[in-house]
Structure formats: C-alpha cells, structure tokens
Backbone as a ProteinNet text record, in pm:
[ID]
protein_1_A
[PRIMARY]
MYAFGYPQEWSAKYRSEILKYVDPLRRLSIQRTHPFWWSEIAYLTRLAPDETEYIKAARAANLPEGSCVPVFGPNAHNGYCTASFGEEPPHTDDQLITEIHAACQFAHLRFCDLILKSLPASTTLSDRDRQIVGRVVRGQSNQNVASQLALSTNTIDTYVRRCFDKLGVNDRVTAGLRGLALGLVD
[TERTIARY]
11461.7	11390.3	11266.2	11174.1	11047.5	10987.1	10981.4	10920.5	10789.7	10703.1	10573.2	10542.9	10513.4	10454.4	10532.8	10682.5	10785.4	10802.2	10882.8	10858.3	10955.9	11002.6	11099.9	11267.8	11227	11364.8	11424.4	11367.2	11364.8	11438.4	11339.4	11374	11532.7	11516.9	11636.8	11728.4	11794.6	11882.4	11911.5	11769.9	11837.4	11905.2	11836	11925.3	12071.7	12061.4	12199.4	12335.5	12312.1	12370.6	12406.4	12348.2	12348.1	12298.5	12153	12155.5	12112.9	12033.5	11972.4	12101.6	12225.8	12333.1	12352.1	12280.8	12264.3	12148.9	12021.3	11889.8	11888.1	11835.3	11779	11714	11617.5	11513.6	11609.6	11697.5	11698.4	11819	11835.7	11905.7	11839.5	11758.6	11639.3	11498.2	11456	11411.6	11425.7	11521.8	11625.1	11635.1	11594.4	11678.8	11469.5	11430.8	11244.7	11147.7	11065.6	10953.2	10801	10834	10643.3	10720.1	10573.3	10592.1	10653.3	10702.4	10729.6	10679.8	10658.8	10652.7	10797.4	10818.4	10922.8	11022.8	10911.6	10930.6	10978.7	10939.6	10997.1	11164.6	11239.5	11353.4	11458	11474.8	11552	11536	11410.1	11391.3	11391.8	11413	11453.5	11575.3	11651.1	11781.8	11853.3	12026.6	12089.1	12149.4	12175.9	12161.4	12315.9	12382.9	12495.9	12556.6	12620.4	12619	12584.6	12629.6	12593.8	12401.9	12340.2	12220.9	12147.4	12173.5	12167.8	12132.5	12277.9	12230.9	12122.6	12097.1	11995.9	11928.4	11833	11692	11737.9	11829.4	11843.4	11775.6	11861.7	11779.3	11655.6	11624.2	11499.4	11370	11425.7	11340.5	11349	11487.1	11495.5	11392	11334.9	11298	11168.9	11093.3	10960.7	10933	11002	10909.6	10769.5	10669.3	10568.6	10606.5	10518.8	10513.8	10491.9	10526.5	10521.3	10577.9	10508.7	10551.8	10638.7	10696.1	10758.6	10754.7	10742	10661.8	10758	10856.2	10975.3	10893	10959.3	10912.9	10996	10995.4	11059.1	11041.9	11118.6	11122	11157.7	11184	11303.2	11456.5	11538.5	11695.6	11766.1	11667.2	11722.4	11668.4	11547.7	11534.6	11414.7	11473.6	11397.5	11404.3	11312.9	11311.6	11236.5	11139.4	11058.1	10986.5	10887	10785.5	10692	10704.5	10706.3	10593.3	10527	10436.4	10442.5	10376.2	10372.1	10226.7	10189.3	10039.8	10097.2	10093.1	10108.2	10144.8	10116.6	10178	10112.8	10001.6	9983.2	9922.1	10004.2	9999	9835.5	9772	9627.1	9573	9482.2	9443.3	9437.9	9559	9517.7	9542.4	9454.5	9487.4	9566.2	9556.1	9643.8	9613.6	9477.1	9401.5	9456.8	9431.4	9484.8	9647.5	9716.6	9830.9	9880.4	9785.4	9872	9799.4	9666.5	9644.5	9710.8	9757.5	9877.1	9967.9	10086	10148.3	10106.4	9993.3	9998	9948.6	9943.9	9946.4	10071.1	10119.4	10261.2	10326.3	10319.6	10420.8	10382.2	10254.3	10170.2	10242.8	10209	10265.9	10390.4	10482.9	10647	10646.7	10596.7	10600.4	10569.8	10473.4	10404.3	10515.9	10584.3	10725	10794.2	10831.1	10987.2	10964.5	10787.3	10765.1	10798.4	10719.5	10770.6	10910.7	10958.9	11086.7	11144.4	11181	11185.9	11161	11048.4	10996.3	11084.1	11171.2	11197	11369.9	11393.2	11520	11495.1	11666.9	11694.3	11654.3	11574.8	11570.7	11618.1	11682.5	11815.1	11980.9	11983.4	12109.8	12209.6	12321.9	12398.3	12520.7	12580.3	12757.4	12843.7	12952.6	13030.6	13096.6	13131.1	13181.8	13302.2	13380.8	13441	13423.3	13305.2	13213.3	13194.5	13110.9	13064	13186.4	13303.1	13343.8	13447.5	13440.9	13538.5	13376.8	13296.4	13135.2	13120	13108.7	13156.3	13230.4	13347.2	13481.4	13437.1	13406	13382.2	13235.9	13169.4	13037	13089.3	13196	13212.1	13319.6	13354.1	13392.9	13534.4	13616.1	13765.5	13764.6	13895.1	13920.1	13932.6	13948.2	14023.6	14187.9	14248.8	14344.1	14393.4	14301.7	14319.6	14207.5	14120.2	14049.4	14203.3	14278.4	14410.6	14474.8	14509.7	14619.6	14589.7	14474.4	14416.6	14393.3	14331.6	14359.6	14444	14592.1	14662.4	14607.7	14585.9	14526.8	14579.5	14574.9	14604.7	14502.5	14523.1	14445.2	14360.9	14415.2	14350.3	14251.5	14271.4	14143.2	14032.9	14046.8	13968.2	13936.3	13947	13879.9	13793.1	13813.1	13737	13597.9	13658.1	13556.3	13425.2	13520.5	13377.7	13287.7	13377.7	13294	13183.5	13264.8	13137	13019.2	13069.2	12950.7	12862.4	12920.8	12831	12715.5	12767.2	12693	12613.5	12607.6	12530.6	12441.2	12470.2	12353.2	12273.9	12321.8	12205.6	12233.4	12417.7	12440.6	12586.4	12552.6	12655.2	12747.9	12740.3	12836.4	12825.7	12896.6	12983.6	12831	12781.2	12661.2	12532.2	12502.4	12397.9	12437.7	12538.9	12592.1	12565.1	12623	12590.6	12449	12378.9	12220.7	12146.2	12183.2	12182.7	12207.6	12337.8	12346.7	12316.9	12312.3	12211.5	12084	12022.7	11895.8	11824.4	11940	11951.4	11961.7	12053.4	12065.6	12207.7	12293.5	12421.6	12521.1	12530.4	12622.4	12609.5	12683.9	12643.7	12727.7
14462.6	14494	14402.5	14417.5	14364.6	14361.1	14235.7	14244.1	14113.7	14151.4	14092.3	14087.7	13992	14031.8	14013	14037.9	14014.9	13844.3	13858	13728.2	13671.7	13515	13509.1	13493	13500.6	13453.9	13574.3	13714.3	13848.2	13882	13873.1	13881.7	13807.3	13649.6	13621	13655.6	13708.2	13767.2	13916.8	13976.4	14120.3	14140	14009	13975.6	13908.8	13803.4	13705	13849.8	13889.1	13998.2	14115	14138.9	14271.1	14405.3	14404	14446.5	14608.9	14529.8	14713.4	14809.8	14782.9	14887.5	14958.6	14928.4	14982.8	14985.6	14918.7	14974.2	15123.4	15214.4	15325	15418.4	15292.6	15366.1	15398.9	15370	15371.1	15564.3	15603.5	15706.7	15801	15768.7	15895.2	15902	15776.3	15855.3	15935.4	15934.5	15999.2	16167.4	16140.1	16303.4	16357.1	16291.8	16325.3	16305.2	16420.2	16404.7	16365.6	16351.1	16270.7	16185.5	16057.9	15900.8	15962.7	15870.7	15864	15719.6	15707.6	15575.8	15540.9	15424.5	15333	15376.9	15381.7	15417.5	15548.4	15634.2	15763.1	15818.6	15688.3	15664.2	15761.2	15731.6	15789.6	15925.2	16004.7	16132.1	16171.3	16164.3	16183.3	16252.5	16173.2	16160.7	16081.7	16143.8	16072.5	15940.9	15844.5	15709.7	15717.5	15598.7	15551	15432.2	15406.3	15246	15161.5	15150	15013.7	14994.6	15123.9	15187.1	15134.3	15194	15177	14996.8	14926.6	14794.6	14701.7	14774.2	14705.7	14760.9	14882.9	14890.9	14788.6	14708.1	14665.6	14500.8	14433.8	14334.3	14347.4	14432.4	14449.5	14436.2	14494	14448.5	14307.4	14274.4	14116	14047.9	14067	14011	14009.1	14078.6	14106.8	14192.3	14260.2	14299.5	14460.5	14439.5	14510.5	14655.5	14747	14876.9	14931.1	15009.7	15001.2	15153.1	15199.2	15309	15357.6	15435.2	15426.9	15578	15521.1	15641.4	15657.2	15782.6	15842.6	15848	15776.7	15808.2	15866.4	15947.2	15971.8	15974.5	15929.8	15918.1	15956	15927	16021.8	15969.2	16054.8	15991.4	15928.7	15997.9	15973.7	15810.7	15762.9	15651.2	15637.3	15651.3	15669	15600.9	15583.7	15478.2	15492.1	15394.7	15421.2	15242.1	15307.1	15191.1	15191.7	15076.8	15050.6	14957.4	14920.2	14894.8	14851.6	14726.6	14711.8	14690.6	14730	14732.7	14634.7	14557	14495.8	14566.7	14529.3	14576.3	14742.5	14775.3	14897.4	14991.6	15061.6	15111.8	15216.6	15211	15200.6	15386.6	15407.1	15528.6	15630.6	15715	15771.7	15928.1	15962.7	16096.8	16175.5	16302.2	16344.3	16306.2	16335.1	16277.2	16187.1	16023.9	15916.5	15931.5	15967.5	15978.3	16012.2	16134.2	16220.9	16087	16041.5	15908.8	15837.1	15786.6	15648	15736.8	15823.2	15874.6	15906.3	15958.1	15963.5	15868.2	15726.8	15645.7	15565.6	15534.5	15515.7	15552.8	15696.5	15806.8	15745	15757.3	15676.2	15563.6	15432	15322.5	15342.3	15412.8	15381.9	15480.9	15575	15635.7	15493.7	15417.6	15359.6	15254.3	15204.4	15167.2	15163	15312.9	15405.1	15345.7	15393.7	15399.5	15238.2	15183	15009.1	14963.6	15013.9	14990.3	15075.6	15201.6	15312.8	15253.3	15195.4	15134.3	15062.1	14929.6	14867.2	14904.1	14995.6	15043.7	15097.3	15113.6	15158.7	15298	15380.9	15506.7	15594	15570.4	15657.8	15650	15597.7	15565.8	15714.3	15698.4	15793.7	15795.1	15800.4	15815.4	15896.9	15878.7	16024.8	16027.1	16174.5	16225.5	16109.9	16048	15942.2	15791.2	15792.8	15668.8	15673.8	15797.3	15809.4	15802.6	15835.5	15867.2	15698.3	15643.3	15479.3	15402.7	15410.2	15337.1	15367.3	15474.5	15587.3	15444.7	15490.9	15420.5	15260.1	15211.6	15079.6	15001.6	15112	15063.5	15057.7	15147.4	15196.6	15044.1	14945.1	14837	14823.7	14945.9	14971.3	14832	14780.6	14683.7	14794.6	14700.3	14815.8	14835.8	14771.5	14770.3	14928.5	14938.3	15064.3	15173	15129	15254.5	15300.7	15222.8	15255.8	15320.9	15272.3	15326.5	15491.7	15502.9	15638.3	15771	15682.7	15795.8	15792	15741.2	15705.6	15659.4	15520.2	15462.9	15334.3	15293.6	15164.2	15080.1	14943.4	14824.5	14784.2	14814.4	14709.7	14885.7	14993.6	15078.5	15091.9	15096.1	15025.7	14948.8	14821.8	14733.5	14715.8	14811.4	14865.2	14969.1	15037.4	15168.5	15037.1	14950.6	14847.3	14805.5	14714.1	14684.8	14734.3	14863.3	14904.4	15017.9	15050.1	15093.1	14963	14879.5	14781.2	14704.8	14784.4	14727.7	14858.3	15007.7	15118.6	15047.9	15014.1	15017.9	14849.4	14799.7	14667.3	14542.5	14557.5	14477.2	14362.6	14298.6	14159.4	14193.4	14257.4	14228.3	14414.5	14360.9	14510	14537.6	14482.5	14508.4	14534.9	14492	14519.1	14672.4	14671.9	14770	14944.9	14886.7	15011.1	15058	14913.2	14922.8	15031	14999.9	15044.4	15209	15223	15373.5	15423.6	15399.4	15481.4	15474.4	15409.1	15379.8	15497.8	15516.5	15607.8	15760.9	15771.5	15865.2	15929.9	15798.4	15802.7	15789.9	15782.4	15757.2	15802.4	15911.2	15930.4	15855.3
6948.2	6804.6	6856.6	6826.4	6807.3	6692.9	6676.4	6453	6456.1	6456.3	6438	6255.7	6177.7	6085.3	5919.3	5974.4	5878.3	5816.5	5695.4	5674.8	5742.8	5810.6	5915.3	5835.7	5721.7	5653.8	5635.6	5628.5	5599	5751.6	5862.3	5988.6	6021	6003.6	6046.1	5998.3	5840.9	5782.3	5850.8	5943.8	5947	6074.1	6188.8	6305.3	6276.2	6181.4	6159.9	6070.1	5998.2	5870.7	5993	6093.2	6168.4	6083.6	5980.3	5896.9	5935	6102.1	6132.5	6141	6141.1	6142.3	6016.7	5887.9	5784.5	5729.5	5796.7	5785.5	5801.9	5708.6	5666.6	5742.9	5755.3	5861.1	5960.3	6054.2	6183.5	6149.9	6094	6089.8	6027.4	5958.8	5917.3	5979.1	6099	6218.5	6285.1	6325.5	6432.6	6382.9	6236.2	6232.8	6128.6	6169.9	6130	6231.6	6202.3	6344.1	6305	6145	6072.1	6026.8	6034.1	5979.1	5858.3	5766.8	5605.1	5548.7	5422.4	5400.8	5327.3	5316.7	5300.7	5150.8	5106	4925.3	4950.2	5025.1	4995.7	5097.9	5113	5166.1	5070	4975.9	4869.4	4854.2	4881.7	4817.3	4947.4	5100.1	5214.4	5230.8	5165.8	5213.6	5113.8	5165.6	5039.8	5094.7	5065.2	5046.9	5111.1	5214.4	5203.7	5060.3	5046.1	4956.8	5017.9	5163.9	5251.8	5245.2	5273.1	5307.4	5161.6	5063	4937.9	4914.6	4959	4932.5	5047.8	5132.8	5250.4	5126.2	5116.6	5005.5	4881.9	4849.4	4703.9	4772.7	4894.5	4992	5029.8	5087.7	5116.6	5035.2	4860.4	4739.1	4751.2	4695.5	4675.2	4752.7	4839.7	4980.2	4971.3	4833.6	4823.3	4952	5026.9	5135.5	5064.4	5115.6	5089.9	5142.6	5075.8	5155	5290.4	5315.5	5506.5	5533.3	5619.4	5668.4	5814.5	5842	5950.3	6030.6	6189.4	6257.2	6356.2	6345	6443.7	6624.2	6680.9	6842.1	6931.1	7030.2	7139.8	7292.2	7325.8	7475.6	7576.6	7696.8	7791.6	7766.7	7821.2	7885.1	7722.3	7582.4	7429	7406.7	7471.7	7445.2	7320.3	7199.2	7090.7	6981.3	6927.2	6837	6686	6679.3	6559.9	6528.9	6476.5	6467.2	6310.7	6273.5	6120.9	6116	6021.9	5956.5	5799.9	5789.8	5645.2	5602.6	5469.1	5405.7	5282.7	5281.6	5142.3	5043	4929.8	4766.3	4788.4	4837.4	4778.8	4951.2	4997.5	5105.3	5079.1	5241.8	5215.9	5202.9	5161.6	5132.2	5220.5	5290.2	5465.9	5390.9	5508.7	5504.5	5575	5624.6	5754.3	5880.4	5903.8	6014.5	6067.4	5961.6	6010.9	6067.9	5998.7	6015.2	6123.3	6154.8	6304.9	6379.2	6355.6	6449.6	6483.7	6402.7	6386.2	6435.6	6403.1	6457.9	6616.2	6674.3	6856.7	6893.4	6838.3	6933.3	6908.1	6835.1	6840.5	6919.3	6980.4	7069	7145.6	7213.5	7365.3	7385.5	7300.6	7358.9	7370.5	7265.7	7310.6	7458.2	7478.7	7614.3	7760.2	7702.7	7814.4	7771.5	7723.4	7694.3	7773.2	7775.9	7836.2	7971.7	8023.1	8170.6	8226.2	8152.4	8215.6	8234.8	8178.4	8128.3	8277.2	8293.6	8379.9	8513.6	8523.4	8657.5	8716.8	8589	8664.6	8742	8703.1	8695.4	8846	8894.4	9010.8	9025.6	9109	9073.1	9151.3	9204.7	9321.6	9286	9163.3	9119.8	9093.6	9150	9094.6	9089.8	9011.5	8986.4	8994.5	9031.7	9070.4	8909.3	8897.3	8765.2	8674.9	8795.9	8795.7	8733.8	8795.4	8778.5	8640.3	8616.5	8481.7	8329.1	8403	8292.3	8284.6	8348.1	8367.9	8280.9	8312.1	8285.1	8102	8070	7962.6	7869.2	7874.7	7854.7	7836.3	7942.7	7935.9	7833.2	7844.8	7778.7	7623.3	7611.2	7430	7445.5	7488.9	7470.7	7548.7	7579.7	7596.2	7711.6	7713.9	7865.8	7985.3	8074.2	8197.1	8185.4	8117.8	8108.8	8023.5	7896.6	7846.5	7907.1	7977.9	8073.4	8162	8196.1	8326.2	8235.3	8152.4	8081.9	8032.3	7982.1	7947.8	8033.7	8156.4	8311.6	8387.3	8405	8433.6	8584.3	8590.8	8698.4	8678.4	8794.3	8802.4	8757.5	8675.8	8657.7	8743.6	8892.3	9037.4	9040.9	9044.4	9057.9	8999.4	8825	8746.3	8765.5	8796	8854.8	8962.2	9086.7	9178.2	9121.9	9026.2	9022.5	8915.7	8857.7	8783.4	8893.2	8952.1	9098.5	9108.1	9176.9	9238.9	9162.2	9050.4	8945.5	8932.6	8929.9	8912.9	9006.3	9095.3	9261.4	9285.4	9253.2	9185.7	9109.6	9044.3	8900.3	8946.8	8993.9	9021.7	8928.9	8861.4	8721.6	8811.3	8677.6	8694.6	8572.5	8459.1	8387.4	8265.2	8193.9	8202.9	8044.8	7993.3	7899.8	7936.2	8075.1	8139.3	8227	8260.1	8342.7	8226.9	8078.7	7968.5	7946.4	7989.1	7918.4	7996	8177.5	8255.6	8302.4	8266.9	8259.3	8146.8	8052.3	7927.6	7943	8058.7	8042.3	8122.3	8271.4	8355.3	8313.8	8175.9	8111.4	8220.3	8300.5	8352.6	8286.4	8159.9	8086.3	7907.6	7877.3	7736.4	7658.4
[MASK]
++++++++++++++++++++++++++++++++++++++++++++++++++++++++++++++++++++++++++++++++++++++++++++++++++++++++++++++++++++++++++++++++++++++++++++++++++++++++++++++++++++++++++++++++++++++++++

C-alpha cells in the first residue's frame, strides 16, 4: 500500500487496525473493470456489516470524495489506484475517465515490470514443492504439513529449505510473496 495525501491519522488507523481487510474498495475493485466514485460503493454492491462500519469510519474521518480505478497485471498482480478530489468530485467526462484509467493501468503494468525484473526468471518448483510452499504460505507449520501429507517433519523441513534456495529467499513470508509473484503458488 502506497498512500500519499491522506490524513496521517487515517493512514495510521488504516494500517494499525488492519482496515485494508474490510475496505470495500479492495473487494469491489476486483469485481469491476471500470473506475467508480467512492460515494457509489453502496449502490454498486451489497456491503457486509464490517464494510458498512468501514464506510462510517471513513466518513467520520472526513475523507473527501474520491475515485477508485481497478488495475490488472501479470500473475494476478491486481490492485487499484485511488485518488481523493476534495469535497466535490471534479466535473469529468467519459474521455477524461478513460484517460485516467489508461494512465493508472500503464503505471501499474510498469510497476509490475519493475517488480518482476527483480525476481529470478528461471525458478521452477516441482508439484510437491508447490504443494508444500502453498501450505506454508497459508500459515501452516511444518509439523501440520507433514501430518497432512503423511511425511516426516524432517522431510518437510528439507523441502522448505530447498524451496527457499530455489526462490532465493530466507523466510516463509518472502517465500510466499516470491512464489505468488512468479505464479508458482496458488
């Protein structure tokens, strides 16, 4: 998450209370292909109770009107760009919205290119490696994985270390991120 121009108090609250998990923009942006205004959220989807509370908190923080632009990239590197426009949204026409959408999409694809260039290109994982890393990414301990796959914990430890080497990482979180970025983990 890169946040510029939002009130510091809101940004801190968003991160510390992990509001990103209940922010309806995340869910709605992957369901839509066109930009939308924040004020349209309640009309575009049925909000879950925690999403409704999020909207109330955002209004209480006096966040002004803004837009959300869904962006899509390789290996499911999808996201969204949002911008606030003050109390009143600017008067825009379809052409300007299309240009903003295109600019956000191009910027996102460039960001993806830069990220993917920093990753090892020739990394491959066996089916068993992918199975194990996929479970590790979901927070399962080596002992749990071993039990589920009817393997010894030592065998799982060996697989995990070998996967770390293949992915060029030293920890479980980075292994998960790298595996997802390379499309090696579902």
